[in-house]
Coordinates of C-alpha atoms and ligand atoms in Angstrom, one line a residue:
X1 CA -17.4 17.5 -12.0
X2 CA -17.0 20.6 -13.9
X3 CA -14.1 22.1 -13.7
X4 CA -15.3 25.1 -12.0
X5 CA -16.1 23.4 -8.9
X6 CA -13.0 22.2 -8.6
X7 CA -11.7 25.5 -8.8
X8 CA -14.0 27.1 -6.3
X9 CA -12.8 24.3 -3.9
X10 CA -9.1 25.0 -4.3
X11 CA -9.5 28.5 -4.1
X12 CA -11.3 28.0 -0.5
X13 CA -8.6 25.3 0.4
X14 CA -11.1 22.7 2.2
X15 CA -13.6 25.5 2.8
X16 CA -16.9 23.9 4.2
X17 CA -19.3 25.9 1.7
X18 CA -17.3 25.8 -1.2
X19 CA -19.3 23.8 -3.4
X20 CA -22.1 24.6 -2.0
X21 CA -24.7 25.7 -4.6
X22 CA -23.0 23.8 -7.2
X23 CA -25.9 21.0 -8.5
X24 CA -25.1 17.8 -9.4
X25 CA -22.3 17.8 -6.8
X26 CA -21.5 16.4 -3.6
X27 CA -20.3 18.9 -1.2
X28 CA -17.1 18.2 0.7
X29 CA -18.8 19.7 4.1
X30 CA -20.9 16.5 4.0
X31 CA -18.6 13.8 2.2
X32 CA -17.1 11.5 5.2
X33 CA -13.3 11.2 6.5
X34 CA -11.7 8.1 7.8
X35 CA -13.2 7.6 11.6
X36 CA -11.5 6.4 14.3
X37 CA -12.9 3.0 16.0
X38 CA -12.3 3.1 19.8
X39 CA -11.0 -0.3 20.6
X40 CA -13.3 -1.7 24.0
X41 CA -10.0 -3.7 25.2
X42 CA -7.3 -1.4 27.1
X43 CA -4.6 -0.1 24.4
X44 CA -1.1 -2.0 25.4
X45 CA 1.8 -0.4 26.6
X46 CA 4.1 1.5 24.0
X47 CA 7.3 -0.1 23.2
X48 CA 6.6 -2.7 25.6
X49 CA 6.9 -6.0 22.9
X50 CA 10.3 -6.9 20.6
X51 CA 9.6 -6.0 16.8
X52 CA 8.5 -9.3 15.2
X53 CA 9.8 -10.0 11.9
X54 CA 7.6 -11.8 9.9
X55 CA 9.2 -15.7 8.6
X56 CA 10.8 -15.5 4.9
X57 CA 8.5 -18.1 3.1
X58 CA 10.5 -21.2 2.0
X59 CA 9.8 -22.8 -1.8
X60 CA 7.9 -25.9 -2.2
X61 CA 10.1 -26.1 -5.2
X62 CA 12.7 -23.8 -7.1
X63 CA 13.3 -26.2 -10.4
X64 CA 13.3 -25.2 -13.9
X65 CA 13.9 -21.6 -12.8
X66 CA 10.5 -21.0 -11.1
X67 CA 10.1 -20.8 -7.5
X68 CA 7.0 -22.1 -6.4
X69 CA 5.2 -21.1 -3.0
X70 CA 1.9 -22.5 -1.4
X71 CA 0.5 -20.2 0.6
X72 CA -2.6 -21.1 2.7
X73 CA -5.2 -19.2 4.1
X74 CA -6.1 -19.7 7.4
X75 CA -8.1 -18.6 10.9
X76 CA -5.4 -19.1 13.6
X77 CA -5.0 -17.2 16.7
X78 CA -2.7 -14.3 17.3
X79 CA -0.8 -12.7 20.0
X80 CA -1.2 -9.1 19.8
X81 CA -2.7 -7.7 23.0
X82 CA -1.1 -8.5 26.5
X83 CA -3.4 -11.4 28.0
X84 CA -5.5 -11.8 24.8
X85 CA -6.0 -14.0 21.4
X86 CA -7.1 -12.5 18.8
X87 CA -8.4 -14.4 15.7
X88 CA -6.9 -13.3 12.3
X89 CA -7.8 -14.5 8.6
X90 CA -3.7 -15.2 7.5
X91 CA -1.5 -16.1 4.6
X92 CA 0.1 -19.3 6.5
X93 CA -1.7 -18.8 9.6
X94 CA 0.1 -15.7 10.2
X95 CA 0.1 -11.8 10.3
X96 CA 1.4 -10.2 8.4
X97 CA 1.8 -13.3 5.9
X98 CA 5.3 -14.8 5.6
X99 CA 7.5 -12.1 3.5
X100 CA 7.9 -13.3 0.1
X101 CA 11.2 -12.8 -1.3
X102 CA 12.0 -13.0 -5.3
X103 CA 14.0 -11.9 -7.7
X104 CA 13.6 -10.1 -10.8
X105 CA 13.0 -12.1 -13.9
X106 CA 12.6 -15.1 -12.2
X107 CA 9.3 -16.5 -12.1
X108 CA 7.3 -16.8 -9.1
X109 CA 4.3 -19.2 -8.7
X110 CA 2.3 -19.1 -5.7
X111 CA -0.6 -21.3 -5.2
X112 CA -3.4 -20.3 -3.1
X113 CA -5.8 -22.6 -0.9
X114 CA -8.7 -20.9 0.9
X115 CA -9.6 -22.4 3.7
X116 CA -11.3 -19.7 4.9
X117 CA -15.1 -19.7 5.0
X118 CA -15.0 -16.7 2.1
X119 CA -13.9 -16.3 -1.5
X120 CA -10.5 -14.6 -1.7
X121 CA -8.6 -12.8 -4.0
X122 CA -4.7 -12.6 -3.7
X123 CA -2.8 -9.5 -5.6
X124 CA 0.4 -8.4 -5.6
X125 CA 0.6 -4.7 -5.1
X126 CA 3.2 -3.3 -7.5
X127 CA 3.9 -6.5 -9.4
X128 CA 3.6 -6.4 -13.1
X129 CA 1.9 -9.5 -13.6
X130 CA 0.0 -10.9 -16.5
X131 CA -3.9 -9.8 -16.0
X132 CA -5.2 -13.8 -15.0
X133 CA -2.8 -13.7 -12.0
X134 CA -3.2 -9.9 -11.1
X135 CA -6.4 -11.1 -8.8
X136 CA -9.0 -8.7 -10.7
X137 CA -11.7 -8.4 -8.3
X138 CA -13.8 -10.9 -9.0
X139 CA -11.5 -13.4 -9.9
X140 CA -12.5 -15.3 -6.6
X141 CA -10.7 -18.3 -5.1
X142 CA -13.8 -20.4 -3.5
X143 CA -13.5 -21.6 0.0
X144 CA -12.0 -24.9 -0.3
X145 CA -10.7 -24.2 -3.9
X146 CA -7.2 -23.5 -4.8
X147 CA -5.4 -21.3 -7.6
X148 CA -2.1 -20.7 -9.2
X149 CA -0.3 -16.8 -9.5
X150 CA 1.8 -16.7 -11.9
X151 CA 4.3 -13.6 -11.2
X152 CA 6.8 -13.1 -13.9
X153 CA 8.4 -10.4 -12.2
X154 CA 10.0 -8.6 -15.3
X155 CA 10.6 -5.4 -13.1
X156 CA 13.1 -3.8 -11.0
X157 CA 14.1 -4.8 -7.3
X158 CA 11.3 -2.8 -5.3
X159 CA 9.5 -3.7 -1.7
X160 CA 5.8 -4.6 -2.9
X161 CA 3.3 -6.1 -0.7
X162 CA 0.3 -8.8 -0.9
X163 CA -2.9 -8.7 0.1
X164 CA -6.3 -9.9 -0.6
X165 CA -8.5 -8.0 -3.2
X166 CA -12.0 -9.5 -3.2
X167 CA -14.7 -7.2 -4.9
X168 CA -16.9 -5.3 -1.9
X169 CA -14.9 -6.8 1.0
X170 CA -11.3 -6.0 0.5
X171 CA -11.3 -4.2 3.8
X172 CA -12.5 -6.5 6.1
X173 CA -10.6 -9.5 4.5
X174 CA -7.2 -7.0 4.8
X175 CA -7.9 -5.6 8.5
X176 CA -8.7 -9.4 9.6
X177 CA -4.9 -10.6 8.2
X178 CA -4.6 -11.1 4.8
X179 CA -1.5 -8.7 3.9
X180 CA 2.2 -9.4 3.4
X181 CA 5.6 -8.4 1.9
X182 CA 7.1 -9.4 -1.0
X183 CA 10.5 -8.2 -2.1
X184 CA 12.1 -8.0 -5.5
X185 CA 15.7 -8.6 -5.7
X186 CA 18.3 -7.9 -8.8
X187 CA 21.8 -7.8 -9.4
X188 CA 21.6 -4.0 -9.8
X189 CA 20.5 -3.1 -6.2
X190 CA 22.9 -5.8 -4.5
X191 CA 26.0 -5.1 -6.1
X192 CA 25.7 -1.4 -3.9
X193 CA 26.4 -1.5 -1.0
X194 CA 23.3 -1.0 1.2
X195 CA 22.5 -2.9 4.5
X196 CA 21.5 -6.2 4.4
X197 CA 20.4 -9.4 6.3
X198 CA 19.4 -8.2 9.3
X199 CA 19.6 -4.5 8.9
X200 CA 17.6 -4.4 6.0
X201 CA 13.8 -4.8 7.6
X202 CA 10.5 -4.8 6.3
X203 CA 8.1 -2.8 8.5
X204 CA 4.1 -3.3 7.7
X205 CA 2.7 -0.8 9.5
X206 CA -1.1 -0.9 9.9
X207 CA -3.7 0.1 12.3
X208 CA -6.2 -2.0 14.3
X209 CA -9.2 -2.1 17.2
X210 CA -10.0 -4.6 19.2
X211 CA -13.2 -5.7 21.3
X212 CA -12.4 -6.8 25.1
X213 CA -11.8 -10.0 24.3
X214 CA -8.7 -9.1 21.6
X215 CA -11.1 -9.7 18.3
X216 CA -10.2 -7.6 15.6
X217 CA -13.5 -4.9 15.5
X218 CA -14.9 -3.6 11.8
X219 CA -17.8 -2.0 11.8
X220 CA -19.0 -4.1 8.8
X221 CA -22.5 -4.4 7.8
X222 CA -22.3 -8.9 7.9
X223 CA -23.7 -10.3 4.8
X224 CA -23.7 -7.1 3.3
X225 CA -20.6 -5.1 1.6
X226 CA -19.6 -2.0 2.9
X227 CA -19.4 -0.5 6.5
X228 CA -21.6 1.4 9.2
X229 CA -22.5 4.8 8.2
X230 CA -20.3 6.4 10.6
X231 CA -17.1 4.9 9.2
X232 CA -18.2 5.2 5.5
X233 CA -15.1 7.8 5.0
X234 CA -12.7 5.1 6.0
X235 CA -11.6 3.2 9.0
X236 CA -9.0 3.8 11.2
X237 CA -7.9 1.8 14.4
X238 CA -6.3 3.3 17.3
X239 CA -3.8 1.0 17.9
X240 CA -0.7 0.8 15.4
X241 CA 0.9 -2.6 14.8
X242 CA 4.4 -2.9 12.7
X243 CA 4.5 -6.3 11.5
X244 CA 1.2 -6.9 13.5
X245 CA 3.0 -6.3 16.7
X246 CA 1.6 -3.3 19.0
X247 CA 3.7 0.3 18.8
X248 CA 7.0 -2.7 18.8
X249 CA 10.7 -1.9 20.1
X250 CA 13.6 -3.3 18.1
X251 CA 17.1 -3.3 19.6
X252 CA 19.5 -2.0 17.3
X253 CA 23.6 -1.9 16.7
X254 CA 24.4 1.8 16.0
X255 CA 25.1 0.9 12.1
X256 CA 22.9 1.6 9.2
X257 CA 19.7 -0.3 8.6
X258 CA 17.6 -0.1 5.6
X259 CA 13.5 -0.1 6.4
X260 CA 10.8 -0.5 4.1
X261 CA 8.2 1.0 5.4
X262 CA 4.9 -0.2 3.7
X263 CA 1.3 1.4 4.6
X264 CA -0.8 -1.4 4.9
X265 CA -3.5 0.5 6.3
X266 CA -7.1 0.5 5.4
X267 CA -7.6 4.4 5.7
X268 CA -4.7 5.8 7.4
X269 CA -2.3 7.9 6.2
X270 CA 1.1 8.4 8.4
X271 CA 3.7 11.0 8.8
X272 CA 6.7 9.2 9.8
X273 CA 9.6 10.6 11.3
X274 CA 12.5 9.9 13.8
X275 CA 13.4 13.1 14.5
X276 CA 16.9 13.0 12.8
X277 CA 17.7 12.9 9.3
X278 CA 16.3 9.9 7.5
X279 CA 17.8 8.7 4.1
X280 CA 15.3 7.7 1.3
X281 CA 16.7 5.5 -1.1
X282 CA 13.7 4.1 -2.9
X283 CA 9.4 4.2 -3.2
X284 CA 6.5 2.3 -4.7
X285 CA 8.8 1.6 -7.7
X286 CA 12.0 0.6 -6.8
X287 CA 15.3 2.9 -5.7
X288 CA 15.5 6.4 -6.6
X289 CA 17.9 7.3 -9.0
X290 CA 20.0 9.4 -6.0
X291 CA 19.3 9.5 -2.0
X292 CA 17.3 12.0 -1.1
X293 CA 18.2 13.6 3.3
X294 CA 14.7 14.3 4.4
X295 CA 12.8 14.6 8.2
X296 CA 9.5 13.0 7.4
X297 CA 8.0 10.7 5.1
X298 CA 4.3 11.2 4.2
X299 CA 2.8 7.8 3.3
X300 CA -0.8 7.2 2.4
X301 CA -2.2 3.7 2.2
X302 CA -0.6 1.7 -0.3
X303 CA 2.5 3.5 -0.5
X304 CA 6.0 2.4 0.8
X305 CA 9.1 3.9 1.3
X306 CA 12.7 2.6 1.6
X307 CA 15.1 4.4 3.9
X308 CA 18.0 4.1 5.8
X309 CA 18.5 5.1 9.4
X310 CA 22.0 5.4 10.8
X311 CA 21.9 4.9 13.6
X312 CA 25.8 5.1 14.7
X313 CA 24.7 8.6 14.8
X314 CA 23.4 7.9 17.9
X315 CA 25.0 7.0 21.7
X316 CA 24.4 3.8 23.1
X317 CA 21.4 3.6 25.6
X318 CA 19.6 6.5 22.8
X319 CA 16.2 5.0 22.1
X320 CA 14.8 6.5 19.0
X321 CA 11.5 7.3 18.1
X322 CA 9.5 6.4 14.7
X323 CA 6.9 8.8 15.0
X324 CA 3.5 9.6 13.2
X325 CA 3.0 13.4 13.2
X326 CA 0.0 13.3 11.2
X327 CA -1.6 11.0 14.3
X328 CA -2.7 12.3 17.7
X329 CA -1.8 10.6 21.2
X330 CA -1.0 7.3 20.8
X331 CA -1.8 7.4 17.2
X332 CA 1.1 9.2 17.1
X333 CA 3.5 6.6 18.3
X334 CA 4.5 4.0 15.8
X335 CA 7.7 2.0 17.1
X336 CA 11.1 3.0 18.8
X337 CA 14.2 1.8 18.1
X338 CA 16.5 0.9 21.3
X339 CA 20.7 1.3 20.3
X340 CA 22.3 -0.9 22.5
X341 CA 25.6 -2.0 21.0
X342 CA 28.4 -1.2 18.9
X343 CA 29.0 -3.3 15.4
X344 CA 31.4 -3.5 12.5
X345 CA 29.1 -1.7 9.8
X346 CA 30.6 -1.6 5.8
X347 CA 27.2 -0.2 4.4
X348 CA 27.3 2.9 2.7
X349 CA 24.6 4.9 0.7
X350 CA 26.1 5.2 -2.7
X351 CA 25.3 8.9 -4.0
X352 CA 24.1 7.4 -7.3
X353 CA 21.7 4.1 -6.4
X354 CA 20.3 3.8 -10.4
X355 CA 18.6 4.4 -13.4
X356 CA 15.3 6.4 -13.7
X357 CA 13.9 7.0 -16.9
X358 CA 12.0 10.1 -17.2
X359 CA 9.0 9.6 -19.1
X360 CA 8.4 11.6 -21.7
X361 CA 4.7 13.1 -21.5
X362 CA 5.3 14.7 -24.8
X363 CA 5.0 10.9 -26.3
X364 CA 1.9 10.7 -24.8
X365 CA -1.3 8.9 -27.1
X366 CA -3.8 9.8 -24.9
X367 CA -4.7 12.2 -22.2
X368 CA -8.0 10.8 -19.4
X369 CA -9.5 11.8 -16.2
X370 CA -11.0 10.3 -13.9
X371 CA -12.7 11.6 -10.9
X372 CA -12.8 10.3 -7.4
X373 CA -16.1 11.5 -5.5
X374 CA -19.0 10.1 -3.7
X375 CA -22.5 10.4 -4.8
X376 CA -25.6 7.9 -4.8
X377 CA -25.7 4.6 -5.4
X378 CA -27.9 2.1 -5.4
X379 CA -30.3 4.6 -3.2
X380 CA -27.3 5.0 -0.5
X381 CA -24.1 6.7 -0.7
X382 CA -21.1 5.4 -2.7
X383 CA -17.6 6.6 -3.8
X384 CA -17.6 6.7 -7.4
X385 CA -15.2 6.9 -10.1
X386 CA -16.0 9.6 -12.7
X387 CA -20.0 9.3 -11.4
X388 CA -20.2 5.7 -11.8
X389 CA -19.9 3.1 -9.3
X390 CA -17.5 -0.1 -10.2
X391 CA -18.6 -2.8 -12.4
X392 CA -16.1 -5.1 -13.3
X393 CA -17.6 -5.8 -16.9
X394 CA -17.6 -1.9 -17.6
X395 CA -13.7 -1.0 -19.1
X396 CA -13.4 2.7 -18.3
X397 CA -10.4 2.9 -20.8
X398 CA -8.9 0.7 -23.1
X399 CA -5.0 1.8 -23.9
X400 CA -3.3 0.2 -26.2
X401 CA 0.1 -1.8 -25.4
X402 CA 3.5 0.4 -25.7
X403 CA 1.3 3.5 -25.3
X404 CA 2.5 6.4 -23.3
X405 CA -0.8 7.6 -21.6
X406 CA -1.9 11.2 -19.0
X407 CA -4.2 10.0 -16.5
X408 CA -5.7 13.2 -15.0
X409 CA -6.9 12.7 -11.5
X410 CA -9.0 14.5 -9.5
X411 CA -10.5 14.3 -5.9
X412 CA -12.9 15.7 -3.8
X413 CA -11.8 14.7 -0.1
X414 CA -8.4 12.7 0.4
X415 CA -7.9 9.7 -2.4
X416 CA -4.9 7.3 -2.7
X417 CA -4.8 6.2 -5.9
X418 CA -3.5 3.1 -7.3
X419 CA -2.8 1.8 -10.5
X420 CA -2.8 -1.9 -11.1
X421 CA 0.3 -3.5 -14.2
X422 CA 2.4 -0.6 -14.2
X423 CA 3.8 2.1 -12.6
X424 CA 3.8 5.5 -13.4
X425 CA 5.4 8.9 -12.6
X426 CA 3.8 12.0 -11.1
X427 CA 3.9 14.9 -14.0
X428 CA 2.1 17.4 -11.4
X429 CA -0.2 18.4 -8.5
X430 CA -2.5 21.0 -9.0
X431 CA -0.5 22.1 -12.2
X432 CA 3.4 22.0 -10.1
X433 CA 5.5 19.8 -11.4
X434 CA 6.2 17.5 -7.9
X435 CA 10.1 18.5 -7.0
X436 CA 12.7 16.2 -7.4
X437 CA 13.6 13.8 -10.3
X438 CA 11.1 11.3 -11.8
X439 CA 10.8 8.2 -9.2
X440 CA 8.3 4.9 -10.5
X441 CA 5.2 5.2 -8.1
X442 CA 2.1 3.1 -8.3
X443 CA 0.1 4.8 -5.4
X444 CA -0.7 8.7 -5.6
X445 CA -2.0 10.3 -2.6
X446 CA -4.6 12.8 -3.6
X447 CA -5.5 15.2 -1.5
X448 CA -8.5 17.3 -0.6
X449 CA -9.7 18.8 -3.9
X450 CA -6.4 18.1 -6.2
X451 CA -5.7 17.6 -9.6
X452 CA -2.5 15.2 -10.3
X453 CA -1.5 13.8 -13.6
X454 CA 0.5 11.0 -14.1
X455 CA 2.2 9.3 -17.2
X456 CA 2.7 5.9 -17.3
X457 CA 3.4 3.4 -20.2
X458 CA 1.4 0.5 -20.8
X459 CA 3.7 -3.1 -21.0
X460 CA 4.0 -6.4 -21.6
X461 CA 0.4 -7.3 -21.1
X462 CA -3.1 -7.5 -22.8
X463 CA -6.2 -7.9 -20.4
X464 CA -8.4 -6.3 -17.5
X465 CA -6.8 -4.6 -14.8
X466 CA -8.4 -1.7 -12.2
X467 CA -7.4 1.9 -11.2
X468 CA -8.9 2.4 -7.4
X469 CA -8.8 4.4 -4.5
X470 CA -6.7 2.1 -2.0
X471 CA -8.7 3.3 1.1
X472 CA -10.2 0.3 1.4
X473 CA -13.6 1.3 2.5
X474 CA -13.5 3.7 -0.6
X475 CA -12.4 0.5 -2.6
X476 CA -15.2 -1.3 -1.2
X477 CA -17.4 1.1 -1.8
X478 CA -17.4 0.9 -5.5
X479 CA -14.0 3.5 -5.9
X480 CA -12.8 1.7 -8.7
X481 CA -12.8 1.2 -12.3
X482 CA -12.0 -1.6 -14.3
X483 CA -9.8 -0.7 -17.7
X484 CA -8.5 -3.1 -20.2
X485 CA -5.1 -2.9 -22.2
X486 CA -5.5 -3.6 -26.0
Ligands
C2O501 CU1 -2.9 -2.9 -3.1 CU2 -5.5 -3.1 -6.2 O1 -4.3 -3.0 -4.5
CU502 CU1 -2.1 -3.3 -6.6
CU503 CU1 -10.9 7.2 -1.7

């Protein structure tokens, strides 16, 4: 994309004939957003089930300081809609999978079986793994077959997630089930004093449509990759689970709770808010190096968030809304929070949570862009990476370990993009430098027609890792590109 297109589109913010004229380029008028799938079954009442909270898995073994997990996927039957089973693809016949929790430094092996009737590919989304265990693409775990992660885990407490990653069909094999949590815990983040046990909750939120009989809908293609024509810009569900329960109510004591809010959708972004003040404490990467008072929190697929909600702010009987104000009617309803008692509550937010060190871009080897777009492919329509669609044997860059590295990004419609081994931290958007101080991320929203740059470091480990757009239709779709660290 020259760089006058890109111009001409931000001076016309998303104007419909901005690029028009331009040759060689696709136009943004005609390039796809997410679509919303109309579920045939009624939508369930709001607030109308208890907030699961997915099981903590339990060691096979923990000896010789690893902790070892067997996690089996499985078709099992779920209760999401009033009345209704719905069959689900899950990590321990459940979804969300059971939530992994670890600690930093300690190593963590989990060993797959498939007994699914498709290959699968398990990654751990903000992990800094060694490159055999990262589940590249194509990496597959047969039906039937089995395979060993190994996840070092030589990174910072942080609220990750897993999910499967298999090349062309991430987002069916995600919207049918296979996602989870996984906390990292260290000494650091528990000797403050933040809530715990029970008050500190993960919260997958994803969205979902369902025939009239409760089966999960995508408007896959079968055998083939990819999704009808309709829904190529994404796919979004119109009802919103958290922790695969449908817009869920959790009773709370008014004290303070700590929620990690991950975005395990395939193509939705959210806009959560409660209406009060909400505290973030941490993001992709781990806790912020100071709490941060804001209203809303903007997170695109991929992304998390760690707040805390205090609610002793709030009467008993209050029921408190978490709200998405980037979605319309019910897709604007994510789950409420009831207060219904008084508790002793000794949290506190400290005003200094940790460390963040500020990358320096002026230690920076090399600069790269890359380009998220659509254009043709294989005689259809594709989303590309810098013209090209993915092929997992092509490495688009090959940094070297211990380098300091720009990535320059740049999209045409909305991109999240992730960056597989390490995180990185946002430099700027459209040339601002992002406010606030530096925070680890490894998901970057990108929207309409921006240019962000990010400067990461690359660590600990040689091998082949991707850089995709985390809308998984994009993903699916070819949105990725393969890079290998030298
Ligand atoms: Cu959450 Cu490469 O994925
Ligand atoms: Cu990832
Ligand atoms: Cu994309």
């Amino acid at each position: 994309m020259s760089p006058t297109r890109r111009e001409v589109l931000r001076l016309a913010g998303l104007g419909a004939v901005a690029a028009a004229g331009v040759p060689g380029c696709s136009l943004i008028a005609g390039t796809p957003q997410p679509q919303l799938l109309t579920s045939a079954a009624p939508l369930p009442a709001p607030f109308a089930r208890p907030l699961p909270v997915p099981e903590v898995a339990r060691p096979v073994s923990s000896a010789g300081g690893v902790d070892f997990y067997e996690l089996t996927e499985q078709v099992a039957q779920a209760d999401v809609l009033p009345g209704l089973r719905t069959p689900i693809w899950g990590y321990g016949g459940t979804f969300p999978g059971p939530t992994i929790e670890a600690r930093s430094g300690r190593r963590t092996v989990v060993k797959l079986i498939n007994r699914l009737g498709e290959p699968t590919v398990l990654h751990l989304h903000g992990g800094h793994t060694p490159p055999e265990s990262d589940g590249f693409p194509t990496d597959l775990v047969a039906p039937g077959a089995s395979r060993e992660y190994v996840f070092p885990l030589e990174q910072r407490a942080a609220t990750l997630w897993y999910h499967d990653h298999r090349m062309d069909y991430t987002g069916p094999q995600v919207w049918r089930g296979l996602a989870g949590m996984f906390l990292v815990r260290d000494a650091e983040e528990e000797a403050l004093p933040l809530p715990a046990g029970e008050r500190d909750l993960p919260l997958l939120i994803c969205d979902r449509s369902f025939g009239a009989d409760g089966v999960m809908l995508y408007p896959g293609l079968g055998e083939r990759p990819g999704v009808r024509e309709a829904y190529m810009g994404g796919v979004l569900g119109d009802v919103i689970l958290v922790n695969g329960a449908p817009w869920p109510e959790l009773r709370v004591a008014r004290a303070r709770y700590r929620l990690r809010l991950c975005n395990a959708s395939n193509a939705r972004a959210y806009e959560l808010a409660t209406g009060g003040p909400m505290i973030r404490i941490g993001g992709d990467g781990g806790l912020l190096a100071a709490p941060l008072t804001v209203e809303r929190i903007r997170l695109a697929p991929g992304e998390r968030a760690d707040v805390v909600v205090d609610f002793s702010a709030y009467k008993l009987g209050r029921r408190v809304e978490l709200r998405n104000l980037a979605g319309e009617g019910a897709q604007g309803m994510v789950m409420r929070f009831a207060v219904d008692r008084d508790e002793a509550d000794d949290s506190a937010v400290p005003r200094k949570l940790s460390e963040v060190e500020a990358l320096d871009p002026g230690r920076a080897a090399v600069r790269r862009d890359f380009e998220f777009g659509s254009g043709s492919m294989h005689g259809g329509t594709g989303w590309l990476v810098n013209g090209r669609p993915f092929d997992p044997k092509r490495m688009e860059a090959r940094p070297k370990l211990g380098d300091v590295e720009i990535w320059r990004l740049t999209s045409d419609v909305a991109h999240p993009v992730h960056l597989h081994l390490d995180h990185f931290q946002v430099l700027s958007v459209n040339g601002e430098r992002p406010q606030g101080p530096p925070e680890w991320k490894d998901t970057v929203e990108l929207r309409e027609a921006q240019t962000v740059e990010i400067v990461t470091r690359f660590t600990d480990y040689r091998g082949r890792y991707v850089l995709h757009c985390h809308n998984l239709e994009h993903e699916d779709m070819a949105m990725m590109a393969a890079f290998e660290v030298v």
